[in-house]
Coordinates of C-alpha atoms in Angstrom, one line a residue:
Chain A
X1 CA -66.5 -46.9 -39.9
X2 CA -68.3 -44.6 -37.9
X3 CA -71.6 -45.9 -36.0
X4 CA -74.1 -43.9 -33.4
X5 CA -75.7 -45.9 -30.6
X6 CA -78.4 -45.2 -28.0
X7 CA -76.9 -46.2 -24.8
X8 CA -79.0 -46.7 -21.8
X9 CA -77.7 -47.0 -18.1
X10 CA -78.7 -47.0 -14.4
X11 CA -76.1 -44.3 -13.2
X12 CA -76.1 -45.1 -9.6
X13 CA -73.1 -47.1 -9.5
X14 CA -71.2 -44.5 -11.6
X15 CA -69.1 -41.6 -11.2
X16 CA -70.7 -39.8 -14.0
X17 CA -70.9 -40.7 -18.1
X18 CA -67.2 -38.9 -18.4
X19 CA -64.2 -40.8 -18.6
X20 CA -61.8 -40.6 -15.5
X21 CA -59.0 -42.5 -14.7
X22 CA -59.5 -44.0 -11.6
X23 CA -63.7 -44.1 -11.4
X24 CA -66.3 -45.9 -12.3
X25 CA -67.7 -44.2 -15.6
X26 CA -70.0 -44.8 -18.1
X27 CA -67.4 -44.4 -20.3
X28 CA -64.4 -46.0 -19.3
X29 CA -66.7 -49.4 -19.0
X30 CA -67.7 -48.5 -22.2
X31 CA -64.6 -48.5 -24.1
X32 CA -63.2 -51.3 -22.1
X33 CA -66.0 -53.3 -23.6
X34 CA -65.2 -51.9 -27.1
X35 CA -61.9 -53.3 -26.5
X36 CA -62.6 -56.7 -25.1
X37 CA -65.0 -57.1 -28.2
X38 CA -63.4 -55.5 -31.2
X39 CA -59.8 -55.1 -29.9
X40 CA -59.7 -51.8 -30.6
X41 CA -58.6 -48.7 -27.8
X42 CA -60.7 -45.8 -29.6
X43 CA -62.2 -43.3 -27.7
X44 CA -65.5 -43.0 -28.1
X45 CA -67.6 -39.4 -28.1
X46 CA -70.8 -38.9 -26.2
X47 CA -74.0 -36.4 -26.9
X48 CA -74.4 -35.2 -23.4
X49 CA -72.4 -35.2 -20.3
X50 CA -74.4 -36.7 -17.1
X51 CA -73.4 -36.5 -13.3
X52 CA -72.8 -39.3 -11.1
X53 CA -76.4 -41.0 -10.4
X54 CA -78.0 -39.8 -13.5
X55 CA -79.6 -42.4 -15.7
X56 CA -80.0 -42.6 -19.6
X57 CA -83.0 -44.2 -21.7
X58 CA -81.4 -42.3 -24.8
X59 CA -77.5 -41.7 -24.3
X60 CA -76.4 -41.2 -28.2
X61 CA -72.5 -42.5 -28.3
X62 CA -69.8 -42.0 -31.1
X63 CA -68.0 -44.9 -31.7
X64 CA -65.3 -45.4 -34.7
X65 CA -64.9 -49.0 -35.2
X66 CA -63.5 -50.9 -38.0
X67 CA -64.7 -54.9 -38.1
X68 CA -66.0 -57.5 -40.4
X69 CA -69.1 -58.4 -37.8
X70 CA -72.1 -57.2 -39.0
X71 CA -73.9 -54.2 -37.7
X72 CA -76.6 -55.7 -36.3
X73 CA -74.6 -57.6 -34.1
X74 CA -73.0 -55.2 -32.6
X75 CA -75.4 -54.6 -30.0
X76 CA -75.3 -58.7 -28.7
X77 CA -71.6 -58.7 -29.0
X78 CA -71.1 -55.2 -26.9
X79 CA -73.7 -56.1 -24.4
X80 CA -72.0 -59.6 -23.8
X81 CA -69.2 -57.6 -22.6
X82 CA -70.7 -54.5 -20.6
X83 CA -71.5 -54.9 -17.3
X84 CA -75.7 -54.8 -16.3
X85 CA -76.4 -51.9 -15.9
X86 CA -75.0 -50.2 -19.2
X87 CA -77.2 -51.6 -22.4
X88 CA -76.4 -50.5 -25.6
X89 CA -79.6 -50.4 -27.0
X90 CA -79.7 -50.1 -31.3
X91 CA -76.8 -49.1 -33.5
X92 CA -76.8 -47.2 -37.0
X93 CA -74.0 -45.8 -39.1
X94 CA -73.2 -42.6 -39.3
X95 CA -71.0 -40.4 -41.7
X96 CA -67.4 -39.4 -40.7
X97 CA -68.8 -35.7 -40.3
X98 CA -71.6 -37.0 -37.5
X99 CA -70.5 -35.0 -34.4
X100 CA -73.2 -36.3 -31.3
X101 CA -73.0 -33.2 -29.1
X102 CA -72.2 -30.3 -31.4
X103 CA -75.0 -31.8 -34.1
X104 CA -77.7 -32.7 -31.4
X105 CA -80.8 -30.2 -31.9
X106 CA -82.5 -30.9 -28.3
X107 CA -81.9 -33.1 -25.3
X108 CA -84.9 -33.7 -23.3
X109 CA -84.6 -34.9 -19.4
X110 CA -87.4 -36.5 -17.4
X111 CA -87.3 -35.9 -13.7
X112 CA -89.3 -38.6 -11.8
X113 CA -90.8 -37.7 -8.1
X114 CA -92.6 -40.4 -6.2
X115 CA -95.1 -39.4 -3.7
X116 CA -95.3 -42.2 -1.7
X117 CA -94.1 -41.9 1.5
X118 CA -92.4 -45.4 1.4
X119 CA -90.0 -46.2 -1.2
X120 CA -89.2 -50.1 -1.7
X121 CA -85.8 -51.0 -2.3
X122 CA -86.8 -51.7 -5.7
X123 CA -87.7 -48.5 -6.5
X124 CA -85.0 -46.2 -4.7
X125 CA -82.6 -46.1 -7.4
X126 CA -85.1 -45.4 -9.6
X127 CA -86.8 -42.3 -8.4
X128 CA -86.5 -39.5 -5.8
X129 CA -89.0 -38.9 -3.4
X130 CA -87.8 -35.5 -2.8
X131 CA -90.8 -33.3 -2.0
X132 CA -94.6 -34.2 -1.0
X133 CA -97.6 -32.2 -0.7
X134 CA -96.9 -30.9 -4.2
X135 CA -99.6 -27.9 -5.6
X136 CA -99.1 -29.6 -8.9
X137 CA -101.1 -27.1 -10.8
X138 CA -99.0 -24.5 -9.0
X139 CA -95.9 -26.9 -10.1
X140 CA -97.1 -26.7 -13.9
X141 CA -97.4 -23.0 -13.6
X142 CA -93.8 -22.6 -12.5
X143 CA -92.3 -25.0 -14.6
X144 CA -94.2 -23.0 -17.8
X145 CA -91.7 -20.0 -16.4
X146 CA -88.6 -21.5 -17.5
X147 CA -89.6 -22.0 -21.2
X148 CA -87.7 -19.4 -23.1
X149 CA -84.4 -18.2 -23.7
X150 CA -82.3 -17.2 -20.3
X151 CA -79.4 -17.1 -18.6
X152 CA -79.3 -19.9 -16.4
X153 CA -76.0 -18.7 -14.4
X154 CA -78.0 -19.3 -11.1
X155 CA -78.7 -22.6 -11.5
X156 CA -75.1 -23.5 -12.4
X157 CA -73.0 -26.3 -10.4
X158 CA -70.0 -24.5 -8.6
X159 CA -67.7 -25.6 -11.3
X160 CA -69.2 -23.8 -13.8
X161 CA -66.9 -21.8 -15.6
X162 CA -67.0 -18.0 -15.7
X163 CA -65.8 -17.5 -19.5
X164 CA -68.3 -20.1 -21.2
X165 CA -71.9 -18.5 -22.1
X166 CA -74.6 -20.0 -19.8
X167 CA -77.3 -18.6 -22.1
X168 CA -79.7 -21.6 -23.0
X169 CA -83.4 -22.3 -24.7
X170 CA -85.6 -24.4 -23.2
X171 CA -87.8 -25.5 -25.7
X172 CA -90.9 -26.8 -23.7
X173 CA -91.1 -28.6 -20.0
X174 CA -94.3 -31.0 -19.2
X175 CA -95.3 -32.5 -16.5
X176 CA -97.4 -35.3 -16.2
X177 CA -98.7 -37.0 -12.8
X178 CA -99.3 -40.5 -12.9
X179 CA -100.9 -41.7 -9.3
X180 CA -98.3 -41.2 -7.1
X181 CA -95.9 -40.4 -9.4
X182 CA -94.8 -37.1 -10.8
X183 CA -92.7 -36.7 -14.0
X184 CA -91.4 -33.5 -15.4
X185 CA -90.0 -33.6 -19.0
X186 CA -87.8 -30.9 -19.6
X187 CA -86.7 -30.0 -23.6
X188 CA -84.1 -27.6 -24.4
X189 CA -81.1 -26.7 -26.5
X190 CA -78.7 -27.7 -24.2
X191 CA -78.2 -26.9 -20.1
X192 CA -75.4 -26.3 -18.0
X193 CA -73.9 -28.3 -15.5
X194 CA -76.5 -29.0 -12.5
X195 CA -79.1 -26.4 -14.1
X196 CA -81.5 -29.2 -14.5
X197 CA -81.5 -30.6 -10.9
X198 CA -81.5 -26.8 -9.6
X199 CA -84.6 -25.5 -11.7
X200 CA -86.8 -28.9 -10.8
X201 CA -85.6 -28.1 -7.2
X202 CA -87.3 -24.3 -7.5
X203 CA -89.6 -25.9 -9.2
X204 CA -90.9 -28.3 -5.7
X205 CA -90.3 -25.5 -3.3
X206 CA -92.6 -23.6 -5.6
X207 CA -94.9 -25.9 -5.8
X208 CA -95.4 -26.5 -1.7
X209 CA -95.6 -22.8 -1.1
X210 CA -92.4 -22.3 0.4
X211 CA -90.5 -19.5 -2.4
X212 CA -93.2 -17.2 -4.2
X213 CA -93.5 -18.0 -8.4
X214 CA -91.7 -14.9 -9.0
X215 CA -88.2 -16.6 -7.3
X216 CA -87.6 -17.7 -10.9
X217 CA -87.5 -14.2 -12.8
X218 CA -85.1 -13.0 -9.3
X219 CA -83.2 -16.1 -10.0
X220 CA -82.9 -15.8 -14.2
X221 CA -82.6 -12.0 -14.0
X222 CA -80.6 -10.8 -10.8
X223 CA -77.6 -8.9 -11.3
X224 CA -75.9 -10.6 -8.4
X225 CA -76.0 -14.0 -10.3
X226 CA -75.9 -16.0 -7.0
X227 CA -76.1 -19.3 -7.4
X228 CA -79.5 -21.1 -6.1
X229 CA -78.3 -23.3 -3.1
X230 CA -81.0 -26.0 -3.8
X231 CA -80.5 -28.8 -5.9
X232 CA -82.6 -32.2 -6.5
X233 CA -81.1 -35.5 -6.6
X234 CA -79.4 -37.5 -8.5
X235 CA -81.6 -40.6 -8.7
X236 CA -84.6 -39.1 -10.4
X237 CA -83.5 -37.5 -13.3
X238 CA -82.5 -39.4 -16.5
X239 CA -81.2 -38.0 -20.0
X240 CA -84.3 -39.7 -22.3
X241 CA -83.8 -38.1 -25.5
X242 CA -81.1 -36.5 -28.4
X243 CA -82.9 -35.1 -31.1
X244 CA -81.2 -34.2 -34.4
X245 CA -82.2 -32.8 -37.6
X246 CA -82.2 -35.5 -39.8
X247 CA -84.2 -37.7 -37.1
X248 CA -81.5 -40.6 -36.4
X249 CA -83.2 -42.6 -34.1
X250 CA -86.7 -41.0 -34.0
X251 CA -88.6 -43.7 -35.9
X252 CA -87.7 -46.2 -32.9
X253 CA -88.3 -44.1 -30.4
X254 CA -91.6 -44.6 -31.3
X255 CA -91.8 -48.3 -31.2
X256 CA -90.5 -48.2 -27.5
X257 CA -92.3 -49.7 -24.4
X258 CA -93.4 -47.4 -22.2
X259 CA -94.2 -49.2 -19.3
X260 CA -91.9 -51.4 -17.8
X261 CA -93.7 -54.7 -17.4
X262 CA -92.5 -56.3 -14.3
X263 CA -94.0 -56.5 -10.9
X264 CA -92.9 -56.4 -7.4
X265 CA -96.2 -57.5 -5.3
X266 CA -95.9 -59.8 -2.7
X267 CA -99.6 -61.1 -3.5
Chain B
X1 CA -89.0 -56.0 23.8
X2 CA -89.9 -58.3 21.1
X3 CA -90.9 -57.2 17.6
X4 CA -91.3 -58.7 14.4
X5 CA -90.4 -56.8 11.5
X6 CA -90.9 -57.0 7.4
X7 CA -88.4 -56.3 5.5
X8 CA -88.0 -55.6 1.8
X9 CA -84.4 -55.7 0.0
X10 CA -82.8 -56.0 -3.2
X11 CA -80.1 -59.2 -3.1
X12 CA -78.0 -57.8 -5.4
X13 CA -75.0 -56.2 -3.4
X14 CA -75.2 -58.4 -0.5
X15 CA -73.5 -61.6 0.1
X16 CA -76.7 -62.8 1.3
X17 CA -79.0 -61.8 4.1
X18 CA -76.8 -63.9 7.2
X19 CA -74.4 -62.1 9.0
X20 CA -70.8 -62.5 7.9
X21 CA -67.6 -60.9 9.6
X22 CA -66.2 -59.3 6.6
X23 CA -69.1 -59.2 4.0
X24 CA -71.9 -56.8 3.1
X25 CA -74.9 -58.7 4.5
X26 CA -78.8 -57.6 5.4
X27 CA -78.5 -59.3 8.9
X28 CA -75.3 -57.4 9.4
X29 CA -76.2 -53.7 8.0
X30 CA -79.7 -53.7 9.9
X31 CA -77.6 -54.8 13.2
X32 CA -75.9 -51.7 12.6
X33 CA -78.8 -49.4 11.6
X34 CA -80.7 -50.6 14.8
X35 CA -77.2 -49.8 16.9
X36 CA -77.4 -46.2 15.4
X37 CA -81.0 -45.8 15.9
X38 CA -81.3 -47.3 19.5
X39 CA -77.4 -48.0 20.6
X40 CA -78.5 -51.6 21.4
X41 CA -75.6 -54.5 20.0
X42 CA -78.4 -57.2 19.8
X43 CA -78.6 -60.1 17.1
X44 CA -81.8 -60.3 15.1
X45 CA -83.5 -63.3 14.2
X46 CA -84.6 -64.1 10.3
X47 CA -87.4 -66.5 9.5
X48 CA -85.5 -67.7 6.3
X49 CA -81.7 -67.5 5.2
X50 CA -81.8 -65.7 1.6
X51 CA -78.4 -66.2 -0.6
X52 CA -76.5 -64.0 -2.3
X53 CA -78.5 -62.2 -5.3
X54 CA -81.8 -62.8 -3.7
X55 CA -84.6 -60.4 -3.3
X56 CA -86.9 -60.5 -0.3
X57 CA -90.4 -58.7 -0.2
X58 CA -91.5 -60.4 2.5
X59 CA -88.5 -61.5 5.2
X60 CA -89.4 -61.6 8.6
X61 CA -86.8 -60.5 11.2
X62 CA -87.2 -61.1 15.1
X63 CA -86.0 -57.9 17.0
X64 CA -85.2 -57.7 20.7
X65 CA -85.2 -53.5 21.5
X66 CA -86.3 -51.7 24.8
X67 CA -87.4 -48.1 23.9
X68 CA -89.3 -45.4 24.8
X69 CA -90.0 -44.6 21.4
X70 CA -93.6 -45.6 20.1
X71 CA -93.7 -48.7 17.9
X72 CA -95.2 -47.4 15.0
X73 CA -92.1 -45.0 14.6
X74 CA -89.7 -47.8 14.5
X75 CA -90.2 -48.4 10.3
X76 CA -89.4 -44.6 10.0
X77 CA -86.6 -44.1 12.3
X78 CA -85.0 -47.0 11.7
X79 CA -85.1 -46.7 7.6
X80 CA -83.3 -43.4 8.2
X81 CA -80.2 -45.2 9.2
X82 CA -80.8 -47.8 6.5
X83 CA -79.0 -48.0 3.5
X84 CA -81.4 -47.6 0.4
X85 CA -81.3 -51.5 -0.4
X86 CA -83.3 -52.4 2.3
X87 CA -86.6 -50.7 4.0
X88 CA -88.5 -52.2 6.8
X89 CA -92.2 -51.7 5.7
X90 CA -93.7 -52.2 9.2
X91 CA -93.1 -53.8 12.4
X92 CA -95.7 -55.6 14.6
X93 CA -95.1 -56.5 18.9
X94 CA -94.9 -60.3 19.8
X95 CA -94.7 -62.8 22.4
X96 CA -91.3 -63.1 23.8
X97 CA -91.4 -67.0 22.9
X98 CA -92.2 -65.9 19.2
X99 CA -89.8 -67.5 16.8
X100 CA -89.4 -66.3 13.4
X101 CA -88.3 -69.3 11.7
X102 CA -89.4 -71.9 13.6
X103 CA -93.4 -70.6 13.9
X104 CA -93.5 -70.4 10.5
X105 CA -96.1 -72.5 8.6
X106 CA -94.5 -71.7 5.0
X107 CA -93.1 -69.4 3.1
X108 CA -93.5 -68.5 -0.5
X109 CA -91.0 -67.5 -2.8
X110 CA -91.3 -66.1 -6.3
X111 CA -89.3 -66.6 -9.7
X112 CA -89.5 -63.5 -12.5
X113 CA -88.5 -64.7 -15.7
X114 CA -88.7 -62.4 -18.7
X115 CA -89.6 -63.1 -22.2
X116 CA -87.9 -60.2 -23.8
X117 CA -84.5 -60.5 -26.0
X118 CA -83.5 -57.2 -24.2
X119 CA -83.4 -56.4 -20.6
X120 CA -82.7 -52.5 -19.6
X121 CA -80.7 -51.7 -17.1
X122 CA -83.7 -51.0 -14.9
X123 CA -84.4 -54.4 -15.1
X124 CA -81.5 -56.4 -14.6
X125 CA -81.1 -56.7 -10.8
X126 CA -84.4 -57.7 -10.8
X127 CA -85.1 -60.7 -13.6
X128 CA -84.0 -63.3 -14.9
X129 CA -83.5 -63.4 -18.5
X130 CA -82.8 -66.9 -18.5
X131 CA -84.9 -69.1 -20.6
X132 CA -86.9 -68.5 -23.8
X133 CA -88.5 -70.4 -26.1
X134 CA -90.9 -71.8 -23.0
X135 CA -93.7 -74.0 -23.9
X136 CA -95.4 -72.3 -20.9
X137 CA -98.8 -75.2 -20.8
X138 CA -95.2 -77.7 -20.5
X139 CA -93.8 -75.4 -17.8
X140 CA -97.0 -75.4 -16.1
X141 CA -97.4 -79.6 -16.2
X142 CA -93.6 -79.6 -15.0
X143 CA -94.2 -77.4 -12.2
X144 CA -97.0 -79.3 -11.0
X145 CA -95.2 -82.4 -10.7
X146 CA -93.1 -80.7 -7.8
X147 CA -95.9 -81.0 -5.3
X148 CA -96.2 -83.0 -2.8
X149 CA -93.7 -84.2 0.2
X150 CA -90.5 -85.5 -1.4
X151 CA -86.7 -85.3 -0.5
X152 CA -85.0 -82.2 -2.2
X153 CA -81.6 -83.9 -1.4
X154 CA -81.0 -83.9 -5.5
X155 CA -81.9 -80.0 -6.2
X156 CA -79.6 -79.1 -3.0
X157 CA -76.1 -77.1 -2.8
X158 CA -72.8 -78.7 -2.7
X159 CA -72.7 -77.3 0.7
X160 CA -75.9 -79.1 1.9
X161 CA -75.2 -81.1 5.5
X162 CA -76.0 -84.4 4.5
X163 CA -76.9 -85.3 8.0
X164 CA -80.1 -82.8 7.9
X165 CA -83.2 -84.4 6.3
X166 CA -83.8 -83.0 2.7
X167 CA -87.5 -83.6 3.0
X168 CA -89.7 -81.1 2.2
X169 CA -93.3 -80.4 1.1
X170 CA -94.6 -77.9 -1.3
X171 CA -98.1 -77.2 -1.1
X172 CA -98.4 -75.2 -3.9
X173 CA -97.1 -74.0 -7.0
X174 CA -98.3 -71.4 -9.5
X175 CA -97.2 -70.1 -12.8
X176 CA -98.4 -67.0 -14.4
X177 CA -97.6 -65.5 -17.8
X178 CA -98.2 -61.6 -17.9
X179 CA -97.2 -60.6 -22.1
X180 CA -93.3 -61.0 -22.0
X181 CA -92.8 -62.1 -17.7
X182 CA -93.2 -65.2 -16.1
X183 CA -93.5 -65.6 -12.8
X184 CA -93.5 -68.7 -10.8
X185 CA -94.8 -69.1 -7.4
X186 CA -93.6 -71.5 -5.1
X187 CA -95.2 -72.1 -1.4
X188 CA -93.3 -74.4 0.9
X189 CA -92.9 -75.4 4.6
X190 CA -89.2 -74.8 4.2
X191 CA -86.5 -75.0 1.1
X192 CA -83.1 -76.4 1.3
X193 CA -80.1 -74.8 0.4
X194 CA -80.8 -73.7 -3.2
X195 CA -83.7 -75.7 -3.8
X196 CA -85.7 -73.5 -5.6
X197 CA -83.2 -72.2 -7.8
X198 CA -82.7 -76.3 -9.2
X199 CA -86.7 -76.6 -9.3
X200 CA -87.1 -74.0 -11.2
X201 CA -84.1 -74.5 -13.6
X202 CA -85.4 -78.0 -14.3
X203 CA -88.6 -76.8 -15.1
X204 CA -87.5 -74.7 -18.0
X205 CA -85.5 -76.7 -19.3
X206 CA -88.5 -79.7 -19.6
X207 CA -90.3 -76.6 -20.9
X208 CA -87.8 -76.2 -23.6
X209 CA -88.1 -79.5 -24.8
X210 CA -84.2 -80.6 -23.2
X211 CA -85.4 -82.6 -20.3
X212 CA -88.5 -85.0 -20.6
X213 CA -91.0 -84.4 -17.5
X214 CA -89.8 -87.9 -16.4
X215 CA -86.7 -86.5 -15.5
X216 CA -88.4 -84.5 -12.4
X217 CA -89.5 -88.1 -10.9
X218 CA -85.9 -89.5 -11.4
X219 CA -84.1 -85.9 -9.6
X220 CA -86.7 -87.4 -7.0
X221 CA -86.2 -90.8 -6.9
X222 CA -83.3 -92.0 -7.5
X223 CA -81.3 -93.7 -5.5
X224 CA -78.1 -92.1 -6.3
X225 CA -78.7 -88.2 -5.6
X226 CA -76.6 -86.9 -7.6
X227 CA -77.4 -83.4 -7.5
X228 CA -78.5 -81.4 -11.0
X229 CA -76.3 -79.5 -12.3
X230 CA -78.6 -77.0 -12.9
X231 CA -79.3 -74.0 -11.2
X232 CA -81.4 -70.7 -12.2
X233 CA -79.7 -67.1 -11.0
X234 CA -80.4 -65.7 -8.1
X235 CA -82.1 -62.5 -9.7
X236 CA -84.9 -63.8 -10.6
X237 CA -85.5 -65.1 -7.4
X238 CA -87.9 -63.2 -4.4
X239 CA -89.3 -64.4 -0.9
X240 CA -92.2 -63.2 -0.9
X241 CA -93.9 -64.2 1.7
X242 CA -93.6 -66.0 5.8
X243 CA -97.0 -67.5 6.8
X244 CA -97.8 -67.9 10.4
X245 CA -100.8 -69.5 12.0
X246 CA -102.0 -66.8 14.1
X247 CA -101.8 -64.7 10.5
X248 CA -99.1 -62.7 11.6
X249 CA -99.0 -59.7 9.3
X250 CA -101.3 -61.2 7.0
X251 CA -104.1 -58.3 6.5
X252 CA -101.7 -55.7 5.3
X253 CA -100.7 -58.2 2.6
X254 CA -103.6 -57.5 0.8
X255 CA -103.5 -53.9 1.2
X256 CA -100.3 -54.0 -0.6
X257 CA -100.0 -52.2 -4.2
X258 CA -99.3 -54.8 -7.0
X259 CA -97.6 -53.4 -9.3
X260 CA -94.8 -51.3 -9.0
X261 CA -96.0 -47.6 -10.5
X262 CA -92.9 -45.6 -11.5
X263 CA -92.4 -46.3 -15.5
X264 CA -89.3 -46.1 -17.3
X265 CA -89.8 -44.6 -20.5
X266 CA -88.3 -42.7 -23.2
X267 CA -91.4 -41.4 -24.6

């Protein structure tokens, strides 16, 4: 039996979603859970890569199990063996044809700023407080410049390779301030390795006057194809979203919290 | 030089906040920040031992430094060779006969206990999930029965000295219910070892109907002191708070924000 899961995860104390042999990943804890529950050694298959320190609030997973346990359960009985800070949120079943990454429509990133000066220890895993005295109507106007179809060569990791098309859509970016708090939602087809962390990168030095607006078009159009040597970090961005045709998942999506309710006050 | 410092950390990878040779602890990575930031070797001095797993918003720590660097740089300069776990949120100069944990009046210590079936990963350093089902008016009642001067020596760790007095007095303690979090507020002169951790694990489990509110009185009374078996986790768990007479960083308390802002959100 084939079921999809939405998979959420603080990434800071992971080497990345991707299985590797001698790391901490997403995966690999993933799977040993899988086994410790169900017994079984399958590989499972996820939507989207993510980099070491990236979070998810909407990881879609692949997983091929075959058990009598209900499929409700699944979630309690997985999460009794993952460690805290992976939660495998809901579960459906899927058909035997469901491919998560070559089938997803969209994946939408946030990328969360703070603008305090003082980050609490509460909070620093949570968001990046890369970049202050943000022109944020000058930050909406740049991010507006990525929306299209481009080649996003420039604002590829270093071990990005040559052969494979960086040529991607990106479908719409908002961003929203909150207080002191930025958040820039970013929709697109797909993105390359570190194109996400590079373009909100542009995005800030935009925004606090320090490259002109028209760095983007020398950056998505230059012959040269140099990569951008900016990059934001890790700890702000999280992979919220997979979208698919037939809406798997969507209807909950809607139901979700979207503030999380705790407090740290002192008073 | 002295100052007195507040300092904010999350417990969670830290085998406690009192320097050990081998172990990750706050007393022993601040030593070493304040080495890199001033090349002085010199102990500091907390106003309250914090256990593995604990959370402090509020810890006071006694500093000895000689500087030429203005005091209201310290927070900054120090944080810088922090690690991200812990912040010092200000600092504050005091008499050389100023002693952290002996001047202080109380302290005050909070307990987060969530409602919800499902704690994200954002969450899970920082709640408890243990206990549902709380008849919070009983919880309330239960808690209330805890104050007053009694001896603690039934709610204290296997590793309590027996020759120390266990007698304690809590002036005060307040339960709040915010939709799905509880939070219980606990001011005390002092706490032994792992007091508040058996207080509070008693008092859900009277609010849960398993314990009658009689059995507080007998953990109190009896003759035996057997200590309960009980004990709440330490993430929950928060000092919040160090009260001095001479209201020693007491203003800026109630400047301070309430709620954390950032929001984790899928949509």
């Amino acid at each position: 039996m084939f079921v999809a899961a939405v998979l959420e995860y603080d990434g800071t104390n992971f080497s990345g979603s991707q299985f590797q042999k001698n790391s901490r990943t997403v995966q690999g804890e993933l799977e040993l859970a899988l086994h410790k529950t169900f017994n079984i050694y399958n590989r499972v298959k996820f939507a989207s890569r993510t980099d070491s320190g990236v979070h998810s609030l909407g990881q879609i997973v692949l997983i091929n199990i075959d058990n009598d346990i209900p499929i409700q359960k699944f979630p309690k009985v997985i999460n009794d063996n993952l460690p805290l800070d992976i939660r495998l949120r809901e579960i459906k079943k899927v058909n035997k044809s469901f491919d998560p990454r070559r089938d997803a429509l969209a994946r939408e990133y946030i990328y969360k700023i703070s603008l305090k000066e003082y980050l609490s220890p509460f909070e620093s895993r949570f968001l990046s407080n890369y970049g202050s005295n943000i022109d944020f109507s000058l930050l909406k106007k740049a991010s507006s410049l990525f929306e299209g179809v481009y080649d996003f060569k420039s604002f590829s990791g270093s071990s990005f390779n040559n052969v494979k098309s960086s040529v991607r859509r990106i479908l719409n970016i908002t961003c929203v301030k909150k207080e002191r708090l930025i958040e820039i939602r970013v929709l697109g087809n797909s993105f390359i390795h570190q194109q996400l962390r590079r373009m909100v990168a542009l995005m800030i030095k935009i925004s606090q006057g320090e490259y002109a607006l028209t760095k983007i078009q020398d950056m998505l159009f230059s012959n040269e194809r140099k990569t951008l040597s900016l990059i934001a970090p890790p700890n702000g961005l999280y992979l919220s979203k997979i979208l698919y045709a037939d809406g798997l998942f969507d209807t909950d999506y809607n139901n979700q919290i979207t503030e999380v309710e705790y407090v740290n006050s002192s008073k």
